[in-house]
Amino acid sequence: MTTVAVLADPPHPDVALPDLVASSPLSGSEAADLYTALLRDTVLAVDRSGGELLVNYRPADALGLDVDSEAQIRSALDGVVDADSPRFEVQVGETFAGRAGNTATHLLETEGVGSVGVVRPEAALLARTDIDGAAMKLRSSPVVLGPAPGGRVTYAAFAEPIDYADCYKPPALETLTDRALDRGFDVDFLDTKPFLRTATDLAEILVRVRTRSKAEAIVPPHLASWVADSDLAVTAHADGSLTLRR
C-alpha cells in the first residue's frame, strides 16, 4: 500500500495560490475558496484509492499567519472523509523540495512503508485512477512521476528514496528523473495533467472542467462546483493562448 502525503497549506486568503492571485482577476478570498475545493478533491481521490492518506501541513507560524493550520484544514475537509481517517502531521523543511523529501525519507526509511506518493492540491485533475496506476507502476519502477505542462510534476511516487535536495528545481520533471537515474532506478510516468499555479493554468483547467461537465464525463466534484459558480470567462487568442476575464 502506498502512503500518499498531501502537502497542504491552510486555505487562507493571505497564502492561497499567491501566483494565481497575482496573475488573474481572483481575489485572495476567491483563491482560498478555490484552494479549499482543490484540497477536498485531492484528499477525496486519495481516500478512494488504495493508498493510505497522510495530510502533511505547514504550521501557521511558518506562513506568517495567526491561525490553527490543522484546525483550518480539518474544517475544510469536513464531510469529505471520516474525521478520524486522515493522519495529520506537520511539514518539516524550508522549501517544498525539503518538505517533500523529509516526508518521503521518513516514511520509507523510518516507518518502513512500501512506497510513498507526494501530491499538492494544485494537481487539480489528479484522480483516484492516477494514484492506483502509479502504485501498479511502482512494482517495476522505483520512481513514478506525473508530468505537467512546463516541466512541472503533479504527482511523485517512490518505492526507494532519492537525493531530495532541490529535487523540484525547475524543470522538476527532469530534475526528479535525473535524481532517480543517478541512483540507478528506473522511472515510469503517468499521463500529463495540469498543475494550477497561474492564470494560464486556471484558464486551461476551466476549459477542461466545463467541457467534461457538458459531456457528463468524470470531473473532480468540488472543483466542478467551484467552476460552475465562477463568473470567469476564457478568451482564446490567435496564437493559441488562453486568458481569463470577468
PDB file of C-alpha atoms in Angstrom:
ATOM      1  CA  MET A   1       0.000   0.000   0.000  1.00  0.00           C
ATOM      2  CA  THR A   2       1.275   3.446  -0.911  1.00  0.00           C
ATOM      3  CA  THR A   3       1.142   6.140   1.742  1.00  0.00           C
ATOM      4  CA  VAL A   4       0.098   9.312  -0.080  1.00  0.00           C
ATOM      5  CA  ALA A   5       1.178  12.557   1.547  1.00  0.00           C
ATOM      6  CA  VAL A   6      -0.954  15.553   0.619  1.00  0.00           C
ATOM      7  CA  LEU A   7       1.286  18.542   1.285  1.00  0.00           C
ATOM      8  CA  ALA A   8      -1.167  21.303   2.094  1.00  0.00           C
ATOM      9  CA  ASP A   9      -1.378  24.840   3.415  1.00  0.00           C
ATOM     10  CA  PRO A  10      -4.361  26.153   5.358  1.00  0.00           C
ATOM     11  CA  PRO A  11      -6.878  27.612   2.861  1.00  0.00           C
ATOM     12  CA  HIS A  12      -6.316  31.206   3.978  1.00  0.00           C
ATOM     13  CA  PRO A  13      -6.708  34.283   1.716  1.00  0.00           C
ATOM     14  CA  ASP A  14      -3.214  35.522   2.600  1.00  0.00           C
ATOM     15  CA  VAL A  15      -1.419  32.366   1.398  1.00  0.00           C
ATOM     16  CA  ALA A  16      -3.722  30.514  -1.010  1.00  0.00           C
ATOM     17  CA  LEU A  17      -2.418  30.281  -4.597  1.00  0.00           C
ATOM     18  CA  PRO A  18      -0.402  33.534  -4.490  1.00  0.00           C
ATOM     19  CA  ASP A  19       0.865  33.317  -8.102  1.00  0.00           C
ATOM     20  CA  LEU A  20      -2.714  32.882  -9.296  1.00  0.00           C
ATOM     21  CA  VAL A  21      -3.904  35.921  -7.337  1.00  0.00           C
ATOM     22  CA  ALA A  22      -1.025  37.962  -8.796  1.00  0.00           C
ATOM     23  CA  SER A  23      -1.785  36.946 -12.391  1.00  0.00           C
ATOM     24  CA  SER A  24      -5.580  36.675 -12.521  1.00  0.00           C
ATOM     25  CA  PRO A  25      -8.777  38.561 -11.603  1.00  0.00           C
ATOM     26  CA  LEU A  26      -9.233  36.377  -8.500  1.00  0.00           C
ATOM     27  CA  SER A  27      -9.131  37.931  -5.055  1.00  0.00           C
ATOM     28  CA  GLY A  28      -7.372  36.279  -2.134  1.00  0.00           C
ATOM     29  CA  SER A  29     -10.729  35.161  -0.740  1.00  0.00           C
ATOM     30  CA  GLU A  30     -11.753  33.616  -4.055  1.00  0.00           C
ATOM     31  CA  ALA A  31      -8.388  31.871  -4.312  1.00  0.00           C
ATOM     32  CA  ALA A  32      -8.878  30.472  -0.802  1.00  0.00           C
ATOM     33  CA  ASP A  33     -12.257  29.056  -1.838  1.00  0.00           C
ATOM     34  CA  LEU A  34     -10.666  27.513  -4.930  1.00  0.00           C
ATOM     35  CA  TYR A  35      -7.823  26.062  -2.874  1.00  0.00           C
ATOM     36  CA  THR A  36     -10.366  24.549  -0.489  1.00  0.00           C
ATOM     37  CA  ALA A  37     -12.079  22.834  -3.427  1.00  0.00           C
ATOM     38  CA  LEU A  38      -8.744  21.534  -4.716  1.00  0.00           C
ATOM     39  CA  LEU A  39      -7.784  20.265  -1.273  1.00  0.00           C
ATOM     40  CA  ARG A  40     -11.109  18.481  -0.828  1.00  0.00           C
ATOM     41  CA  ASP A  41     -10.841  16.777  -4.224  1.00  0.00           C
ATOM     42  CA  THR A  42      -7.237  15.709  -3.689  1.00  0.00           C
ATOM     43  CA  VAL A  43      -7.972  14.193  -0.295  1.00  0.00           C
ATOM     44  CA  LEU A  44     -11.086  12.516  -1.687  1.00  0.00           C
ATOM     45  CA  ALA A  45      -9.080  10.970  -4.553  1.00  0.00           C
ATOM     46  CA  VAL A  46      -6.517   9.574  -2.124  1.00  0.00           C
ATOM     47  CA  ASP A  47      -9.200   8.307   0.243  1.00  0.00           C
ATOM     48  CA  ARG A  48     -10.967   6.495  -2.596  1.00  0.00           C
ATOM     49  CA  SER A  49      -7.732   4.953  -3.868  1.00  0.00           C
ATOM     50  CA  GLY A  50      -5.875   2.001  -2.458  1.00  0.00           C
ATOM     51  CA  GLY A  51      -3.453   4.357  -0.703  1.00  0.00           C
ATOM     52  CA  GLU A  52      -3.184   5.452   2.910  1.00  0.00           C
ATOM     53  CA  LEU A  53      -3.901   9.161   3.406  1.00  0.00           C
ATOM     54  CA  LEU A  54      -1.482  11.463   5.210  1.00  0.00           C
ATOM     55  CA  VAL A  55      -2.253  15.198   5.379  1.00  0.00           C
ATOM     56  CA  ASN A  56       1.085  16.943   5.804  1.00  0.00           C
ATOM     57  CA  TYR A  57       0.519  20.612   6.624  1.00  0.00           C
ATOM     58  CA  ARG A  58       2.614  23.711   7.176  1.00  0.00           C
ATOM     59  CA  PRO A  59       2.302  25.337  10.608  1.00  0.00           C
ATOM     60  CA  ALA A  60       0.807  28.823  10.719  1.00  0.00           C
ATOM     61  CA  ASP A  61       3.946  30.491  12.068  1.00  0.00           C
ATOM     62  CA  ALA A  62       5.905  29.325   9.011  1.00  0.00           C
ATOM     63  CA  LEU A  63       3.363  31.150   6.861  1.00  0.00           C
ATOM     64  CA  GLY A  64       3.119  34.287   8.990  1.00  0.00           C
ATOM     65  CA  LEU A  65      -0.476  33.514   9.970  1.00  0.00           C
ATOM     66  CA  ASP A  66      -2.224  33.718  13.307  1.00  0.00           C
ATOM     67  CA  VAL A  67      -4.439  30.662  12.816  1.00  0.00           C
ATOM     68  CA  ASP A  68      -4.516  26.982  13.688  1.00  0.00           C
ATOM     69  CA  SER A  69      -3.394  25.320  10.445  1.00  0.00           C
ATOM     70  CA  GLU A  70      -4.603  21.853  11.346  1.00  0.00           C
ATOM     71  CA  ALA A  71      -7.988  23.137  12.510  1.00  0.00           C
ATOM     72  CA  GLN A  72      -8.468  25.116   9.277  1.00  0.00           C
ATOM     73  CA  ILE A  73      -7.613  22.112   7.133  1.00  0.00           C
ATOM     74  CA  ARG A  74      -9.818  19.791   9.182  1.00  0.00           C
ATOM     75  CA  SER A  75     -12.667  22.279   8.789  1.00  0.00           C
ATOM     76  CA  ALA A  76     -12.101  22.376   5.005  1.00  0.00           C
ATOM     77  CA  LEU A  77     -12.278  18.585   4.875  1.00  0.00           C
ATOM     78  CA  ASP A  78     -15.415  18.291   6.996  1.00  0.00           C
ATOM     79  CA  GLY A  79     -17.834  15.945   5.276  1.00  0.00           C
ATOM     80  CA  VAL A  80     -15.292  14.814   2.679  1.00  0.00           C
ATOM     81  CA  VAL A  81     -13.688  11.973   4.620  1.00  0.00           C
ATOM     82  CA  ASP A  82     -14.260  10.457   8.016  1.00  0.00           C
ATOM     83  CA  ALA A  83     -12.840  12.880  10.574  1.00  0.00           C
ATOM     84  CA  ASP A  84     -10.747  10.144  12.165  1.00  0.00           C
ATOM     85  CA  SER A  85      -9.406   8.597   8.951  1.00  0.00           C
ATOM     86  CA  PRO A  86      -6.734  11.081   7.827  1.00  0.00           C
ATOM     87  CA  ARG A  87      -3.432  11.168   9.624  1.00  0.00           C
ATOM     88  CA  PHE A  88      -2.203  14.749  10.178  1.00  0.00           C
ATOM     89  CA  GLU A  89       1.447  15.704  10.568  1.00  0.00           C
ATOM     90  CA  VAL A  90       3.370  18.981  10.444  1.00  0.00           C
ATOM     91  CA  GLN A  91       5.699  19.529   7.496  1.00  0.00           C
ATOM     92  CA  VAL A  92       9.397  19.962   8.236  1.00  0.00           C
ATOM     93  CA  GLY A  93      11.673  21.898   5.874  1.00  0.00           C
ATOM     94  CA  GLU A  94      12.323  25.355   4.448  1.00  0.00           C
ATOM     95  CA  THR A  95      11.474  24.587   0.807  1.00  0.00           C
ATOM     96  CA  PHE A  96       8.867  22.423  -0.880  1.00  0.00           C
ATOM     97  CA  ALA A  97      11.588  20.017  -2.021  1.00  0.00           C
ATOM     98  CA  GLY A  98      12.877  19.828   1.534  1.00  0.00           C
ATOM     99  CA  ARG A  99       9.439  19.215   2.988  1.00  0.00           C
ATOM    100  CA  ALA A 100       8.568  16.598   0.360  1.00  0.00           C
ATOM    101  CA  GLY A 101      11.939  14.919   0.773  1.00  0.00           C
ATOM    102  CA  ASN A 102      11.768  14.854   4.560  1.00  0.00           C
ATOM    103  CA  THR A 103       8.307  13.301   4.396  1.00  0.00           C
ATOM    104  CA  ALA A 104       9.256  10.657   1.824  1.00  0.00           C
ATOM    105  CA  THR A 105      12.516   9.770   3.569  1.00  0.00           C
ATOM    106  CA  HIS A 106      10.877   9.471   6.977  1.00  0.00           C
ATOM    107  CA  LEU A 107       8.102   7.235   5.682  1.00  0.00           C
ATOM    108  CA  LEU A 108      10.383   4.995   3.622  1.00  0.00           C
ATOM    109  CA  GLU A 109      13.352   4.713   5.973  1.00  0.00           C
ATOM    110  CA  THR A 110      11.960   5.269   9.466  1.00  0.00           C
ATOM    111  CA  GLU A 111       8.416   3.945   9.220  1.00  0.00           C
ATOM    112  CA  GLY A 112       9.286   1.333   6.615  1.00  0.00           C
ATOM    113  CA  VAL A 113       6.286   1.878   4.352  1.00  0.00           C
ATOM    114  CA  GLY A 114       6.401   0.123   0.986  1.00  0.00           C
ATOM    115  CA  SER A 115       6.037   3.260  -1.140  1.00  0.00           C
ATOM    116  CA  VAL A 116       5.253   6.954  -0.832  1.00  0.00           C
ATOM    117  CA  GLY A 117       3.301   9.343  -3.036  1.00  0.00           C
ATOM    118  CA  VAL A 118       3.650  13.117  -2.801  1.00  0.00           C
ATOM    119  CA  VAL A 119       0.971  15.469  -4.124  1.00  0.00           C
ATOM    120  CA  ARG A 120      -0.201  19.041  -3.681  1.00  0.00           C
ATOM    121  CA  PRO A 121      -3.807  20.251  -4.030  1.00  0.00           C
ATOM    122  CA  GLU A 122      -2.689  22.266  -7.068  1.00  0.00           C
ATOM    123  CA  ALA A 123      -2.661  18.983  -9.036  1.00  0.00           C
ATOM    124  CA  ALA A 124      -6.200  19.917  -9.964  1.00  0.00           C
ATOM    125  CA  LEU A 125      -7.310  16.929 -12.038  1.00  0.00           C
ATOM    126  CA  LEU A 126      -5.440  14.149 -10.257  1.00  0.00           C
ATOM    127  CA  ALA A 127      -7.808  11.203  -9.905  1.00  0.00           C
ATOM    128  CA  ARG A 128      -8.036   8.009  -7.900  1.00  0.00           C
ATOM    129  CA  THR A 129      -7.051   6.093 -11.033  1.00  0.00           C
ATOM    130  CA  ASP A 130      -3.788   8.061 -11.268  1.00  0.00           C
ATOM    131  CA  ILE A 131      -2.859   7.135  -7.700  1.00  0.00           C
ATOM    132  CA  ASP A 132      -3.730   3.482  -8.195  1.00  0.00           C
ATOM    133  CA  GLY A 133      -1.988   3.451 -11.589  1.00  0.00           C
ATOM    134  CA  ALA A 134       1.183   4.811 -10.018  1.00  0.00           C
ATOM    135  CA  ALA A 135       1.026   2.108  -7.342  1.00  0.00           C
ATOM    136  CA  MET A 136       0.922  -0.545 -10.075  1.00  0.00           C
ATOM    137  CA  LYS A 137       3.875   1.015 -11.908  1.00  0.00           C
ATOM    138  CA  LEU A 138       5.906   1.117  -8.677  1.00  0.00           C
ATOM    139  CA  ARG A 139       6.034  -2.681  -8.774  1.00  0.00           C
ATOM    140  CA  SER A 140       8.529  -2.471 -11.634  1.00  0.00           C
ATOM    141  CA  SER A 141       9.893   1.086 -11.403  1.00  0.00           C
ATOM    142  CA  PRO A 142      11.022   2.571  -8.066  1.00  0.00           C
ATOM    143  CA  VAL A 143      10.050   6.105  -9.153  1.00  0.00           C
ATOM    144  CA  VAL A 144       6.829   7.158 -10.910  1.00  0.00           C
ATOM    145  CA  LEU A 145       6.151  10.757 -11.942  1.00  0.00           C
ATOM    146  CA  GLY A 146       3.058  12.587 -13.164  1.00  0.00           C
ATOM    147  CA  PRO A 147       4.125  15.227 -15.720  1.00  0.00           C
ATOM    148  CA  ALA A 148       2.501  18.647 -16.013  1.00  0.00           C
ATOM    149  CA  PRO A 149       3.000  21.384 -18.649  1.00  0.00           C
ATOM    150  CA  GLY A 150       6.116  23.478 -18.184  1.00  0.00           C
ATOM    151  CA  GLY A 151       8.166  20.557 -16.892  1.00  0.00           C
ATOM    152  CA  ARG A 152       6.255  20.516 -13.619  1.00  0.00           C
ATOM    153  CA  VAL A 153       5.071  17.475 -11.664  1.00  0.00           C
ATOM    154  CA  THR A 154       1.574  16.685 -10.402  1.00  0.00           C
ATOM    155  CA  TYR A 155       2.431  13.504  -8.523  1.00  0.00           C
ATOM    156  CA  ALA A 156       5.652  11.820  -7.465  1.00  0.00           C
ATOM    157  CA  ALA A 157       5.796   8.302  -6.052  1.00  0.00           C
ATOM    158  CA  PHE A 158       8.797   6.500  -4.636  1.00  0.00           C
ATOM    159  CA  ALA A 159       9.463   2.907  -3.617  1.00  0.00           C
ATOM    160  CA  GLU A 160      13.069   3.892  -2.850  1.00  0.00           C
ATOM    161  CA  PRO A 161      14.472   7.216  -1.618  1.00  0.00           C
ATOM    162  CA  ILE A 162      16.462   9.513  -3.908  1.00  0.00           C
ATOM    163  CA  ASP A 163      18.565  12.608  -3.236  1.00  0.00           C
ATOM    164  CA  TYR A 164      15.781  15.061  -2.445  1.00  0.00           C
ATOM    165  CA  ALA A 165      17.903  18.221  -2.090  1.00  0.00           C
ATOM    166  CA  ASP A 166      16.458  20.780  -4.537  1.00  0.00           C
ATOM    167  CA  CYS A 167      14.731  17.873  -6.288  1.00  0.00           C
ATOM    168  CA  TYR A 168      11.894  20.135  -7.522  1.00  0.00           C
ATOM    169  CA  LYS A 169      14.281  22.582  -9.186  1.00  0.00           C
ATOM    170  CA  PRO A 170      12.664  23.602 -12.499  1.00  0.00           C
ATOM    171  CA  PRO A 171      12.062  21.725 -14.662  1.00  0.00           C
ATOM    172  CA  ALA A 172      11.054  19.472 -11.775  1.00  0.00           C
ATOM    173  CA  LEU A 173      10.174  16.572 -14.051  1.00  0.00           C
ATOM    174  CA  GLU A 174      13.721  16.406 -15.398  1.00  0.00           C
ATOM    175  CA  THR A 175      15.349  17.047 -12.020  1.00  0.00           C
ATOM    176  CA  LEU A 176      13.425  14.248 -10.308  1.00  0.00           C
ATOM    177  CA  THR A 177      14.092  11.903 -13.217  1.00  0.00           C
ATOM    178  CA  ASP A 178      17.827  12.641 -13.113  1.00  0.00           C
ATOM    179  CA  ARG A 179      17.949  12.067  -9.354  1.00  0.00           C
ATOM    180  CA  ALA A 180      16.291   8.674  -9.795  1.00  0.00           C
ATOM    181  CA  LEU A 181      18.611   7.693 -12.637  1.00  0.00           C
ATOM    182  CA  ASP A 182      21.619   8.789 -10.569  1.00  0.00           C
ATOM    183  CA  ARG A 183      20.596   6.134  -8.035  1.00  0.00           C
ATOM    184  CA  GLY A 184      20.221   3.545 -10.788  1.00  0.00           C
ATOM    185  CA  PHE A 185      16.423   3.470 -10.556  1.00  0.00           C
ATOM    186  CA  ASP A 186      14.014   3.047 -13.452  1.00  0.00           C
ATOM    187  CA  VAL A 187      11.438   5.793 -13.879  1.00  0.00           C
ATOM    188  CA  ASP A 188       7.895   5.481 -15.214  1.00  0.00           C
ATOM    189  CA  PHE A 189       5.332   8.164 -15.967  1.00  0.00           C
ATOM    190  CA  LEU A 190       1.624   8.886 -15.657  1.00  0.00           C
ATOM    191  CA  ASP A 191      -0.437  10.822 -18.186  1.00  0.00           C
ATOM    192  CA  THR A 192       0.224  14.551 -18.382  1.00  0.00           C
ATOM    193  CA  LYS A 193      -2.261  16.644 -16.401  1.00  0.00           C
ATOM    194  CA  PRO A 194      -2.412  20.348 -15.481  1.00  0.00           C
ATOM    195  CA  PHE A 195      -0.921  21.881 -12.372  1.00  0.00           C
ATOM    196  CA  LEU A 196      -2.636  25.033 -11.123  1.00  0.00           C
ATOM    197  CA  ARG A 197      -0.321  27.899 -10.392  1.00  0.00           C
ATOM    198  CA  THR A 198      -1.034  30.830 -12.723  1.00  0.00           C
ATOM    199  CA  ALA A 199      -3.933  32.396 -14.613  1.00  0.00           C
ATOM    200  CA  THR A 200      -2.900  30.483 -17.747  1.00  0.00           C
ATOM    201  CA  ASP A 201      -3.162  27.214 -15.820  1.00  0.00           C
ATOM    202  CA  LEU A 202      -6.584  28.131 -14.478  1.00  0.00           C
ATOM    203  CA  ALA A 203      -7.841  29.045 -17.960  1.00  0.00           C
ATOM    204  CA  GLU A 204      -6.842  25.609 -19.246  1.00  0.00           C
ATOM    205  CA  ILE A 205      -8.462  23.908 -16.259  1.00  0.00           C
ATOM    206  CA  LEU A 206     -11.694  25.882 -16.672  1.00  0.00           C
ATOM    207  CA  VAL A 207     -11.956  24.745 -20.293  1.00  0.00           C
ATOM    208  CA  ARG A 208     -11.303  21.127 -19.348  1.00  0.00           C
ATOM    209  CA  VAL A 209     -13.751  21.053 -16.452  1.00  0.00           C
ATOM    210  CA  ARG A 210     -16.519  22.852 -18.328  1.00  0.00           C
ATOM    211  CA  THR A 211     -16.242  20.652 -21.417  1.00  0.00           C
ATOM    212  CA  ARG A 212     -16.056  17.452 -19.385  1.00  0.00           C
ATOM    213  CA  SER A 213     -19.086  18.556 -17.355  1.00  0.00           C
ATOM    214  CA  LYS A 214     -21.052  19.241 -20.546  1.00  0.00           C
ATOM    215  CA  ALA A 215     -20.144  15.779 -21.831  1.00  0.00           C
ATOM    216  CA  GLU A 216     -21.105  14.250 -18.462  1.00  0.00           C
ATOM    217  CA  ALA A 217     -17.569  12.893 -18.045  1.00  0.00           C
ATOM    218  CA  ILE A 218     -15.907  12.433 -14.667  1.00  0.00           C
ATOM    219  CA  VAL A 219     -14.688  15.651 -13.040  1.00  0.00           C
ATOM    220  CA  PRO A 220     -13.391  16.430  -9.537  1.00  0.00           C
ATOM    221  CA  PRO A 221     -16.685  17.259  -7.779  1.00  0.00           C
ATOM    222  CA  HIS A 222     -15.633  20.189  -5.606  1.00  0.00           C
ATOM    223  CA  LEU A 223     -13.608  21.857  -8.348  1.00  0.00           C
ATOM    224  CA  ALA A 224     -16.524  21.361 -10.748  1.00  0.00           C
ATOM    225  CA  SER A 225     -18.840  23.056  -8.255  1.00  0.00           C
ATOM    226  CA  TRP A 226     -16.440  25.998  -7.885  1.00  0.00           C
ATOM    227  CA  VAL A 227     -16.159  26.318 -11.662  1.00  0.00           C
ATOM    228  CA  ALA A 228     -19.946  26.212 -12.091  1.00  0.00           C
ATOM    229  CA  ASP A 229     -20.327  29.091  -9.641  1.00  0.00           C
ATOM    230  CA  SER A 230     -17.456  31.131 -11.087  1.00  0.00           C
ATOM    231  CA  ASP A 231     -18.068  34.129 -13.328  1.00  0.00           C
ATOM    232  CA  LEU A 232     -14.670  33.784 -15.010  1.00  0.00           C
ATOM    233  CA  ALA A 233     -14.663  33.517 -18.799  1.00  0.00           C
ATOM    234  CA  VAL A 234     -11.871  32.205 -21.017  1.00  0.00           C
ATOM    235  CA  THR A 235     -10.715  34.039 -24.140  1.00  0.00           C
ATOM    236  CA  ALA A 236      -8.794  32.102 -26.818  1.00  0.00           C
ATOM    237  CA  HIS A 237      -6.271  34.048 -28.903  1.00  0.00           C
ATOM    238  CA  ALA A 238      -4.923  33.503 -32.390  1.00  0.00           C
ATOM    239  CA  ASP A 239      -1.589  32.294 -31.049  1.00  0.00           C
ATOM    240  CA  GLY A 240      -3.356  29.512 -29.130  1.00  0.00           C
ATOM    241  CA  SER A 241      -3.010  31.126 -25.703  1.00  0.00           C
ATOM    242  CA  LEU A 242      -5.864  31.445 -23.227  1.00  0.00           C
ATOM    243  CA  THR A 243      -6.623  34.324 -20.892  1.00  0.00           C
ATOM    244  CA  LEU A 244      -9.163  34.949 -18.153  1.00  0.00           C
ATOM    245  CA  ARG A 245     -11.702  37.718 -17.888  1.00  0.00           C
ATOM    246  CA  ARG A 246     -14.818  38.512 -15.912  1.00  0.00           C
TER     247      ARG A 246
END
